[in-house]
PDB file of C-alpha atoms in Angstrom:
ATOM      1  CA  MET L 150     -18.395 -14.150   1.117  1.00 95.00           C
ATOM      2  CA  LYS L 151     -16.312 -11.682  -0.910  1.00 97.00           C
ATOM      3  CA  ARG L 152     -12.533 -11.873  -1.240  1.00 98.00           C
ATOM      4  CA  ILE L 153     -10.026  -9.042  -1.640  1.00 98.00           C
ATOM      5  CA  GLY L 154      -6.486  -9.777  -2.769  1.00 98.00           C
ATOM      6  CA  VAL L 155      -3.726  -7.717  -1.144  1.00 98.00           C
ATOM      7  CA  LEU L 156      -0.459  -7.537  -3.065  1.00 98.00           C
ATOM      8  CA  GLY L 157       2.663  -5.919  -1.642  1.00 98.00           C
ATOM      9  CA  SER L 158       5.863  -6.568   0.308  1.00 98.00           C
ATOM     10  CA  MET L 159       6.357  -7.369   3.971  1.00 98.00           C
ATOM     11  CA  VAL L 160       9.229  -5.192   5.216  1.00 97.00           C
ATOM     12  CA  TRP L 161      11.165  -5.455   8.473  1.00 97.00           C
ATOM     13  CA  ASP L 162      11.641  -1.822   9.536  1.00 96.00           C
ATOM     14  CA  THR L 163      14.321  -0.366  11.789  1.00 95.00           C
ATOM     15  CA  ILE L 164      13.194   3.161  12.663  1.00 93.00           C
ATOM     16  CA  TYR L 165      15.378   5.890  14.215  1.00 92.00           C
ATOM     17  CA  GLY L 166      14.298   9.332  15.356  1.00 83.00           C
ATOM     18  CA  ARG L 167      10.519   8.999  15.755  1.00 71.00           C
ATOM     19  CA  ASP L 168      11.050   9.452  19.488  1.00 72.00           C
ATOM     20  CA  ALA L 169      14.444  10.870  20.496  1.00 70.00           C
ATOM     21  CA  ALA L 170      14.110   9.460  24.026  1.00 73.00           C
ATOM     22  CA  GLN L 171      13.607   5.893  22.795  1.00 79.00           C
ATOM     23  CA  PRO L 172      15.940   3.417  21.053  1.00 87.00           C
ATOM     24  CA  ALA L 173      15.361   2.358  17.469  1.00 91.00           C
ATOM     25  CA  THR L 174      12.070   0.600  16.819  1.00 89.00           C
ATOM     26  CA  GLU L 175      12.152  -2.728  14.968  1.00 94.00           C
ATOM     27  CA  GLU L 176       8.816  -3.885  13.624  1.00 94.00           C
ATOM     28  CA  TRP L 177       6.876  -5.099  10.614  1.00 96.00           C
ATOM     29  CA  GLY L 178       6.071  -2.391   8.105  1.00 96.00           C
ATOM     30  CA  GLY L 179       5.240  -2.298   4.414  1.00 96.00           C
ATOM     31  CA  ILE L 180       2.109  -4.202   3.418  1.00 97.00           C
ATOM     32  CA  ALA L 181       1.611  -5.202   7.068  1.00 97.00           C
ATOM     33  CA  TYR L 182       0.110  -1.736   7.657  1.00 95.00           C
ATOM     34  CA  ALA L 183      -2.439  -2.252   4.883  1.00 96.00           C
ATOM     35  CA  LEU L 184      -3.308  -5.748   6.106  1.00 97.00           C
ATOM     36  CA  ALA L 185      -3.904  -4.454   9.633  1.00 96.00           C
ATOM     37  CA  ALA L 186      -5.963  -1.504   8.375  1.00 94.00           C
ATOM     38  CA  LEU L 187      -8.143  -3.740   6.197  1.00 96.00           C
ATOM     39  CA  ASP L 188      -8.592  -6.149   9.069  1.00 96.00           C
ATOM     40  CA  ALA L 189      -9.876  -3.234  11.164  1.00 94.00           C
ATOM     41  CA  THR L 190     -12.249  -1.795   8.568  1.00 93.00           C
ATOM     42  CA  LEU L 191     -13.645  -4.650   6.465  1.00 95.00           C
ATOM     43  CA  SER L 192     -17.124  -5.912   7.194  1.00 95.00           C
ATOM     44  CA  ASP L 193     -17.613  -9.570   8.049  1.00 96.00           C
ATOM     45  CA  HIS L 194     -18.685 -10.219   4.442  1.00 97.00           C
ATOM     46  CA  TRP L 195     -15.066  -9.829   3.249  1.00 98.00           C
ATOM     47  CA  ARG L 196     -11.995 -12.027   3.520  1.00 98.00           C
ATOM     48  CA  ILE L 197      -8.365 -11.019   2.885  1.00 98.00           C
ATOM     49  CA  VAL L 198      -6.265 -13.049   0.446  1.00 98.00           C
ATOM     50  CA  PRO L 199      -2.584 -12.057   0.844  1.00 98.00           C
ATOM     51  CA  LEU L 200      -0.528 -12.102  -2.347  1.00 98.00           C
ATOM     52  CA  VAL L 201       2.777 -11.529  -0.617  1.00 98.00           C
ATOM     53  CA  LYS L 202       6.198 -13.063  -1.129  1.00 98.00           C
ATOM     54  CA  VAL L 203       8.361 -13.298   2.012  1.00 98.00           C
ATOM     55  CA  GLY L 204      12.060 -14.123   2.231  1.00 98.00           C
ATOM     56  CA  ARG L 205      12.960 -17.387   3.908  1.00 97.00           C
ATOM     57  CA  ASP L 206      14.950 -15.565   6.604  1.00 97.00           C
ATOM     58  CA  LEU L 207      11.820 -13.883   7.999  1.00 97.00           C
ATOM     59  CA  ALA L 208       9.089 -16.297   6.891  1.00 97.00           C
ATOM     60  CA  PRO L 209       8.297 -17.734  10.361  1.00 97.00           C
ATOM     61  CA  LYS L 210       8.015 -14.244  11.876  1.00 96.00           C
ATOM     62  CA  ALA L 211       5.801 -13.126   8.981  1.00 97.00           C
ATOM     63  CA  ASP L 212       3.496 -16.132   9.407  1.00 96.00           C
ATOM     64  CA  THR L 213       3.056 -15.211  13.078  1.00 96.00           C
ATOM     65  CA  PHE L 214       1.833 -11.768  12.001  1.00 96.00           C
ATOM     66  CA  LEU L 215      -0.506 -13.244   9.382  1.00 96.00           C
ATOM     67  CA  ARG L 216      -2.195 -15.424  11.987  1.00 95.00           C
ATOM     68  CA  THR L 217      -3.307 -12.288  13.877  1.00 95.00           C
ATOM     69  CA  LEU L 218      -5.658 -11.243  11.030  1.00 96.00           C
ATOM     70  CA  ARG L 219      -9.283 -12.102  11.738  1.00 96.00           C
ATOM     71  CA  HIS L 220     -10.407 -11.527   8.128  1.00 97.00           C
ATOM     72  CA  GLN L 221      -7.770 -13.785   6.566  1.00 97.00           C
ATOM     73  CA  ALA L 222      -9.294 -16.222   4.075  1.00 97.00           C
ATOM     74  CA  PRO L 223      -9.017 -19.857   5.232  1.00 95.00           C
ATOM     75  CA  GLY L 224      -5.995 -21.680   3.890  1.00 93.00           C
ATOM     76  CA  THR L 225      -4.171 -18.603   2.588  1.00 95.00           C
ATOM     77  CA  ARG L 226      -0.560 -17.863   3.475  1.00 94.00           C
ATOM     78  CA  PHE L 227       2.445 -15.828   2.491  1.00 97.00           C
ATOM     79  CA  ILE L 228       4.608 -17.353  -0.237  1.00 97.00           C
ATOM     80  CA  GLU L 229       8.135 -18.170   0.942  1.00 98.00           C
ATOM     81  CA  VAL L 230      11.012 -17.403  -1.465  1.00 98.00           C
ATOM     82  CA  PRO L 231      14.738 -18.204  -1.022  1.00 97.00           C
ATOM     83  CA  GLU L 232      15.866 -14.589  -1.383  1.00 97.00           C
ATOM     84  CA  ALA L 233      16.512 -12.376   1.647  1.00 97.00           C
ATOM     85  CA  ASN L 234      13.412 -10.499   2.783  1.00 98.00           C
ATOM     86  CA  ASN L 235      13.223  -6.744   2.253  1.00 97.00           C
ATOM     87  CA  ARG L 236      14.505  -4.721   5.217  1.00 97.00           C
ATOM     88  CA  VAL L 237      14.352  -0.951   5.518  1.00 97.00           C
ATOM     89  CA  THR L 238      16.206   1.470   7.785  1.00 96.00           C
ATOM     90  CA  LEU L 239      14.292   4.714   8.335  1.00 93.00           C
ATOM     91  CA  ARG L 240      15.919   7.763   9.941  1.00 92.00           C
ATOM     92  CA  TYR L 241      13.493  10.568  10.807  1.00 88.00           C
ATOM     93  CA  TYR L 242      14.792  14.154  10.874  1.00 83.00           C
ATOM     94  CA  SER L 243      11.341  15.630  11.493  1.00 78.00           C
ATOM     95  CA  ALA L 244       7.742  14.407  11.559  1.00 68.00           C
ATOM     96  CA  GLU L 245       7.629  14.456   7.736  1.00 69.00           C
ATOM     97  CA  ARG L 246      11.314  14.240   6.638  1.00 77.00           C
ATOM     98  CA  ARG L 247      13.193  10.986   6.611  1.00 86.00           C
ATOM     99  CA  CYS L 248      15.945   9.015   4.900  1.00 93.00           C
ATOM    100  CA  GLU L 249      15.127   5.483   3.771  1.00 95.00           C
ATOM    101  CA  GLN L 250      17.569   2.689   2.912  1.00 97.00           C
ATOM    102  CA  MET L 251      16.412  -0.692   1.618  1.00 97.00           C
ATOM    103  CA  ARG L 252      18.170  -4.036   1.348  1.00 96.00           C
ATOM    104  CA  GLY L 253      16.938  -7.484   0.431  1.00 93.00           C
ATOM    105  CA  GLY L 254      15.705  -8.899  -2.838  1.00 89.00           C
ATOM    106  CA  VAL L 255      12.222 -10.430  -2.883  1.00 97.00           C
ATOM    107  CA  PRO L 256      11.507 -10.888  -6.623  1.00 97.00           C
ATOM    108  CA  PRO L 257       8.535  -9.375  -8.475  1.00 98.00           C
ATOM    109  CA  TRP L 258       5.446 -11.311  -9.465  1.00 98.00           C
ATOM    110  CA  THR L 259       5.278 -12.628 -13.005  1.00 98.00           C
ATOM    111  CA  TRP L 260       1.932 -13.052 -14.738  1.00 98.00           C
ATOM    112  CA  PRO L 261       2.175 -16.896 -14.814  1.00 97.00           C
ATOM    113  CA  GLU L 262       2.594 -16.774 -11.013  1.00 97.00           C
ATOM    114  CA  LEU L 263      -0.044 -14.126 -10.355  1.00 98.00           C
ATOM    115  CA  GLY L 264      -2.784 -14.953 -12.845  1.00 98.00           C
ATOM    116  CA  PRO L 265      -3.965 -18.227 -11.252  1.00 97.00           C
ATOM    117  CA  GLN L 266      -4.203 -16.496  -7.849  1.00 97.00           C
ATOM    118  CA  LEU L 267      -6.861 -14.034  -9.060  1.00 97.00           C
ATOM    119  CA  ALA L 268      -9.673 -16.270 -10.283  1.00 95.00           C
ATOM    120  CA  ASP L 269     -11.862 -16.104  -7.158  1.00 96.00           C
ATOM    121  CA  LEU L 270     -11.119 -12.508  -6.115  1.00 98.00           C
ATOM    122  CA  ASP L 271     -13.750  -9.761  -6.111  1.00 98.00           C
ATOM    123  CA  ALA L 272     -11.208  -6.939  -5.877  1.00 98.00           C
ATOM    124  CA  LEU L 273      -7.437  -6.473  -5.822  1.00 98.00           C
ATOM    125  CA  TYR L 274      -5.508  -3.932  -3.743  1.00 98.00           C
ATOM    126  CA  ILE L 275      -1.873  -3.340  -4.746  1.00 98.00           C
ATOM    127  CA  ASN L 276       0.548  -1.328  -2.638  1.00 98.00           C
ATOM    128  CA  PHE L 277       3.950  -0.692  -4.194  1.00 98.00           C
ATOM    129  CA  ILE L 278       6.092  -1.007  -1.071  1.00 97.00           C
ATOM    130  CA  SER L 279       9.442  -1.850  -2.668  1.00 97.00           C
ATOM    131  CA  GLY L 280       8.391  -0.491  -6.048  1.00 97.00           C
ATOM    132  CA  PHE L 281       9.398  -3.802  -7.618  1.00 96.00           C
ATOM    133  CA  GLU L 282       6.301  -5.889  -6.904  1.00 98.00           C
ATOM    134  CA  LEU L 283       5.259  -5.857 -10.596  1.00 97.00           C
ATOM    135  CA  THR L 284       6.841  -4.828 -13.861  1.00 98.00           C
ATOM    136  CA  LEU L 285       4.854  -2.515 -16.115  1.00 98.00           C
ATOM    137  CA  GLU L 286       4.339  -5.365 -18.584  1.00 98.00           C
ATOM    138  CA  THR L 287       2.854  -7.572 -15.847  1.00 98.00           C
ATOM    139  CA  ALA L 288       0.618  -4.685 -14.749  1.00 98.00           C
ATOM    140  CA  ARG L 289      -0.629  -4.299 -18.329  1.00 98.00           C
ATOM    141  CA  VAL L 290      -1.465  -8.002 -18.558  1.00 98.00           C
ATOM    142  CA  LEU L 291      -3.146  -7.775 -15.153  1.00 98.00           C
ATOM    143  CA  ARG L 292      -5.355  -4.953 -16.419  1.00 97.00           C
ATOM    144  CA  ARG L 293      -6.428  -7.059 -19.379  1.00 97.00           C
ATOM    145  CA  GLY L 294      -6.831 -10.271 -17.391  1.00 96.00           C
ATOM    146  CA  PHE L 295      -8.623  -8.978 -14.276  1.00 97.00           C
ATOM    147  CA  ASP L 296     -11.997  -7.345 -14.924  1.00 96.00           C
ATOM    148  CA  ARG L 297     -12.889  -6.557 -11.311  1.00 97.00           C
ATOM    149  CA  PHE L 298     -11.901  -3.577  -9.150  1.00 97.00           C
ATOM    150  CA  LEU L 299      -8.186  -2.697  -9.125  1.00 98.00           C
ATOM    151  CA  TYR L 300      -6.835  -0.208  -6.561  1.00 98.00           C
ATOM    152  CA  ALA L 301      -3.149   0.718  -6.442  1.00 98.00           C
ATOM    153  CA  ASP L 302      -1.117   2.831  -4.029  1.00 98.00           C
ATOM    154  CA  LEU L 303       1.786   3.810  -6.281  1.00 97.00           C
ATOM    155  CA  HIS L 304       4.082   5.108  -3.524  1.00 92.00           C
ATOM    156  CA  SER L 305       7.410   3.341  -4.125  1.00 96.00           C
ATOM    157  CA  LEU L 306       7.087   3.401  -7.897  1.00 97.00           C
ATOM    158  CA  PHE L 307       8.278   6.973  -7.349  1.00 96.00           C
ATOM    159  CA  LEU L 308      11.435   5.916  -5.481  1.00 96.00           C
ATOM    160  CA  GLY L 309      14.736   5.205  -7.142  1.00 95.00           C
ATOM    161  CA  THR L 310      17.426   3.202  -5.333  1.00 95.00           C
ATOM    162  CA  GLY L 311      21.075   4.256  -4.932  1.00 96.00           C
ATOM    163  CA  GLU L 312      24.017   1.845  -4.730  1.00 94.00           C
ATOM    164  CA  ASP L 313      23.833   1.870  -0.924  1.00 95.00           C
ATOM    165  CA  GLY L 314      20.069   1.249  -0.942  1.00 96.00           C
ATOM    166  CA  THR L 315      19.124   4.882  -0.278  1.00 97.00           C
ATOM    167  CA  ARG L 316      15.731   5.710  -1.815  1.00 97.00           C
ATOM    168  CA  TYR L 317      15.165   8.986  -3.659  1.00 96.00           C
ATOM    169  CA  LEU L 318      12.154  10.586  -5.271  1.00 96.00           C
ATOM    170  CA  GLN L 319      11.828  10.403  -9.049  1.00 95.00           C
ATOM    171  CA  SER L 320       9.132  10.162 -11.682  1.00 94.00           C
ATOM    172  CA  PRO L 321       8.753   6.544 -12.811  1.00 93.00           C
ATOM    173  CA  PRO L 322       9.395   5.912 -16.503  1.00 93.00           C
ATOM    174  CA  GLN L 323       6.123   5.726 -18.455  1.00 96.00           C
ATOM    175  CA  ALA L 324       4.230   7.066 -15.451  1.00 96.00           C
ATOM    176  CA  LEU L 325       0.949   7.633 -17.302  1.00 94.00           C
ATOM    177  CA  GLU L 326       1.079   4.065 -18.622  1.00 96.00           C
ATOM    178  CA  TRP L 327       1.249   2.852 -15.019  1.00 97.00           C
ATOM    179  CA  LEU L 328      -1.788   4.950 -14.105  1.00 96.00           C
ATOM    180  CA  ALA L 329      -3.773   3.387 -16.929  1.00 96.00           C
ATOM    181  CA  CYS L 330      -3.360  -0.085 -15.413  1.00 98.00           C
ATOM    182  CA  PHE L 331      -5.661   0.535 -12.422  1.00 98.00           C
ATOM    183  CA  ASP L 332      -9.189   1.742 -11.683  1.00 98.00           C
ATOM    184  CA  THR L 333      -8.205   3.873  -8.691  1.00 98.00           C
ATOM    185  CA  VAL L 334      -4.706   5.101  -7.918  1.00 98.00           C
ATOM    186  CA  GLN L 335      -3.347   6.687  -4.763  1.00 97.00           C
ATOM    187  CA  LEU L 336      -0.239   8.844  -4.475  1.00 97.00           C
ATOM    188  CA  ASN L 337       0.919  11.688  -2.281  1.00 96.00           C
ATOM    189  CA  GLU L 338       1.406  15.371  -3.027  1.00 95.00           C
ATOM    190  CA  GLU L 339       5.149  15.127  -3.727  1.00 95.00           C
ATOM    191  CA  GLU L 340       4.636  12.185  -6.042  1.00 96.00           C
ATOM    192  CA  MET L 341       1.878  13.997  -7.918  1.00 97.00           C
ATOM    193  CA  ALA L 342       4.264  16.915  -8.464  1.00 96.00           C
ATOM    194  CA  GLN L 343       6.700  14.555 -10.219  1.00 96.00           C
ATOM    195  CA  LEU L 344       4.095  14.070 -12.951  1.00 96.00           C
ATOM    196  CA  GLY L 345       3.716  17.759 -13.822  1.00 95.00           C
ATOM    197  CA  GLY L 346       3.065  21.210 -12.436  1.00 94.00           C
ATOM    198  CA  ASP L 347      -0.703  21.247 -13.096  1.00 97.00           C
ATOM    199  CA  PRO L 348      -2.476  18.577 -10.995  1.00 95.00           C
ATOM    200  CA  LEU L 349      -5.748  18.970 -12.901  1.00 96.00           C
ATOM    201  CA  ALA L 350      -3.997  18.422 -16.241  1.00 96.00           C
ATOM    202  CA  VAL L 351      -2.156  15.367 -14.874  1.00 96.00           C
ATOM    203  CA  ALA L 352      -5.410  13.934 -13.553  1.00 97.00           C
ATOM    204  CA  ALA L 353      -7.224  14.592 -16.829  1.00 97.00           C
ATOM    205  CA  SER L 354      -4.477  12.754 -18.733  1.00 96.00           C
ATOM    206  CA  ALA L 355      -4.684   9.777 -16.377  1.00 96.00           C
ATOM    207  CA  LEU L 356      -8.473   9.618 -16.489  1.00 97.00           C
ATOM    208  CA  ALA L 357      -8.425   9.794 -20.280  1.00 96.00           C
ATOM    209  CA  ARG L 358      -6.261   6.635 -20.305  1.00 95.00           C
ATOM    210  CA  GLY L 359      -8.730   4.529 -18.347  1.00 94.00           C
ATOM    211  CA  CYS L 360      -8.022   5.278 -14.691  1.00 97.00           C
ATOM    212  CA  THR L 361     -11.341   6.247 -13.072  1.00 97.00           C
ATOM    213  CA  THR L 362     -10.176   7.960  -9.858  1.00 97.00           C
ATOM    214  CA  MET L 363      -6.979   9.556  -8.563  1.00 98.00           C
ATOM    215  CA  CYS L 364      -6.624  10.121  -4.822  1.00 97.00           C
ATOM    216  CA  VAL L 365      -3.791  12.407  -3.668  1.00 97.00           C
ATOM    217  CA  THR L 366      -2.969  12.380   0.042  1.00 94.00           C
ATOM    218  CA  LEU L 367      -1.970  15.726   1.585  1.00 93.00           C
ATOM    219  CA  GLY L 368      -0.696  14.722   5.030  1.00 86.00           C
ATOM    220  CA  PRO L 369      -2.451  16.654   7.828  1.00 85.00           C
ATOM    221  CA  ARG L 370      -4.505  18.554   5.216  1.00 89.00           C
ATOM    222  CA  GLY L 371      -6.432  15.421   4.240  1.00 91.00           C
ATOM    223  CA  ALA L 372      -6.725  14.273   0.622  1.00 95.00           C
ATOM    224  CA  VAL L 373      -7.997  15.425  -2.754  1.00 96.00           C
ATOM    225  CA  TYR L 374      -9.642  13.290  -5.417  1.00 97.00           C
ATOM    226  CA  PHE L 375     -10.100  13.610  -9.172  1.00 98.00           C
ATOM    227  CA  THR L 376     -12.753  11.590 -11.004  1.00 97.00           C
ATOM    228  CA  GLY L 377     -15.212  11.691 -13.899  1.00 96.00           C
ATOM    229  CA  SER L 378     -15.408  13.367 -17.297  1.00 89.00           C
ATOM    230  CA  PRO L 379     -15.384  16.304 -17.177  1.00 93.00           C
ATOM    231  CA  VAL L 380     -13.049  16.017 -14.209  1.00 96.00           C
ATOM    232  CA  ARG L 381     -14.667  16.520 -10.812  1.00 96.00           C
ATOM    233  CA  THR L 382     -12.405  17.269  -7.848  1.00 97.00           C
ATOM    234  CA  ALA L 383     -12.660  18.109  -4.153  1.00 95.00           C
ATOM    235  CA  ARG L 384     -10.448  18.189  -1.076  1.00 95.00           C
ATOM    236  CA  ILE L 385     -11.523  16.148   1.938  1.00 92.00           C
ATOM    237  CA  ALA L 386     -10.144  17.872   5.027  1.00 85.00           C
ATOM    238  CA  ALA L 387     -11.915  16.309   8.007  1.00 57.00           C
ATOM    239  CA  PRO L 388     -14.863  14.025   8.773  1.00 56.00           C
ATOM    240  CA  VAL L 389     -18.242  15.671   8.165  1.00 51.00           C
ATOM    241  CA  GLU L 390     -21.446  13.815   8.822  1.00 45.00           C
ATOM    242  CA  GLY L 391     -24.014  13.438   6.025  1.00 46.00           C
ATOM    243  CA  GLY L 392     -24.137  14.562   2.426  1.00 46.00           C
ATOM    244  CA  ALA L 393     -21.050  12.716   1.235  1.00 50.00           C
ATOM    245  CA  SER L 394     -20.760  10.470  -1.783  1.00 68.00           C
ATOM    246  CA  ASP L 395     -19.421   6.951  -1.291  1.00 81.00           C
ATOM    247  CA  LEU L 396     -16.046   8.103  -2.603  1.00 84.00           C
ATOM    248  CA  GLU L 397     -15.876  11.033  -0.207  1.00 85.00           C
ATOM    249  CA  ALA L 398     -16.986   8.865   2.723  1.00 84.00           C
ATOM    250  CA  ALA L 399     -14.227   6.379   1.932  1.00 81.00           C
ATOM    251  CA  ILE L 400     -11.591   9.110   1.780  1.00 83.00           C
ATOM    252  CA  ARG L 401     -12.780  10.556   5.085  1.00 78.00           C
ATOM    253  CA  ALA L 402     -12.572   7.119   6.684  1.00 78.00           C
ATOM    254  CA  GLY L 403      -9.044   6.738   5.314  1.00 72.00           C
ATOM    255  CA  CYS L 404      -8.048  10.126   6.758  1.00 76.00           C
ATOM    256  CA  ARG L 405      -9.409   9.132  10.167  1.00 72.00           C
ATOM    257  CA  MET L 406      -7.463   5.883  10.147  1.00 68.00           C
ATOM    258  CA  ALA L 407      -4.268   7.618   8.965  1.00 69.00           C
ATOM    259  CA  ALA L 408      -4.536  10.104  11.828  1.00 65.00           C
ATOM    260  CA  ARG L 409      -4.901   7.279  14.363  1.00 64.00           C
ATOM    261  CA  ASN L 410      -1.968   5.408  12.795  1.00 59.00           C
ATOM    262  CA  VAL L 411       0.423   8.314  13.494  1.00 58.00           C
ATOM    263  CA  SER L 412       0.522   7.508  17.212  1.00 54.00           C
ATOM    264  CA  HIS L 413       1.254   3.785  16.719  1.00 55.00           C
ATOM    265  CA  ARG L 414       4.651   2.172  16.072  1.00 56.00           C
ATOM    266  CA  GLY L 415       4.814  -0.720  13.623  1.00 62.00           C
ATOM    267  CA  ALA L 416       2.031  -2.910  12.296  1.00 65.00           C
ATOM    268  CA  THR L 417       1.760  -5.413  15.149  1.00 70.00           C
ATOM    269  CA  GLY L 418      -1.332  -4.518  17.158  1.00 72.00           C
ATOM    270  CA  LEU L 419      -2.311  -1.820  14.660  1.00 70.00           C
ATOM    271  CA  ARG L 420      -5.738  -3.298  13.921  1.00 57.00           C
ATOM    272  CA  ASP L 421      -6.804  -3.094  17.557  1.00 67.00           C
ATOM    273  CA  HIS L 422      -5.336   0.406  17.845  1.00 59.00           C
ATOM    274  CA  LEU L 423      -7.359   1.585  14.838  1.00 60.00           C
ATOM    275  CA  LEU L 424     -10.480   0.111  16.426  1.00 61.00           C
ATOM    276  CA  GLY L 425      -9.744   1.878  19.710  1.00 68.00           C
ATOM    277  CA  ARG L 426      -9.168  -1.381  21.562  1.00 60.00           C
ATOM    278  CA  LEU L 427      -6.405  -2.664  23.784  1.00 53.00           C
ATOM    279  CA  THR L 428      -4.149  -5.021  21.868  1.00 55.00           C
ATOM    280  CA  ALA L 429      -4.766  -8.644  22.754  1.00 52.00           C
ATOM    281  CA  VAL L 430      -1.728 -10.358  24.259  1.00 42.00           C
TER     282      VAL L 430
END
């Protein structure tokens, strides 16, 4: 049985504006989406090991969500911390424009905390939900101390935080050093633009520093990847049967799941939705 670690932040979302006829939606978001998606797509040879700190105020509710995962490794749990859990208010002005405010203060992982958790993992998936899950120094030590597959969605590394908790797009300091800490990195089109005006040049710089694949999501236009030396790139627009490499097949599967996710609210019941099933009550 193989084990994949999933590192990120559970976030309690309050969402306005997704449906003008409905009141605000309150639901789990953040790493809960990734946990549900993995639970829907992993084969029975894999087990999920959550590496997630949860504030004491929401720990019981988070544990209820964790118990819904069929691929959860036996005996694993979220780690309760005394700080207030991260909460985010999202206000949508259109399908793709929103304002995000975050409050709460779950602390980042240090290497002495994280290192012992990795010994029996076959792969590690990191999703920067708050942007504060790891410091760059911890990520560097992780790269040296973990010789198996490292995948990182860098999303909130590109978000600064105002005094009132409002998030805003920015290029993270030492961005290329962050990219070098992982085998495969995922970011979106706006985030890629923060790194420079020439995507191919940005990708070449990242790949030269040890990253093996960059995947850039393009919303309804699919995703583009950069890999290899010399750099090979292609855009994956829609599922096409046959003739795809493993990388392209994985990106197509991700695009299919992302499209299905659009019509679902929150992470509760998301696994069954992605599988096309009615959610179990």
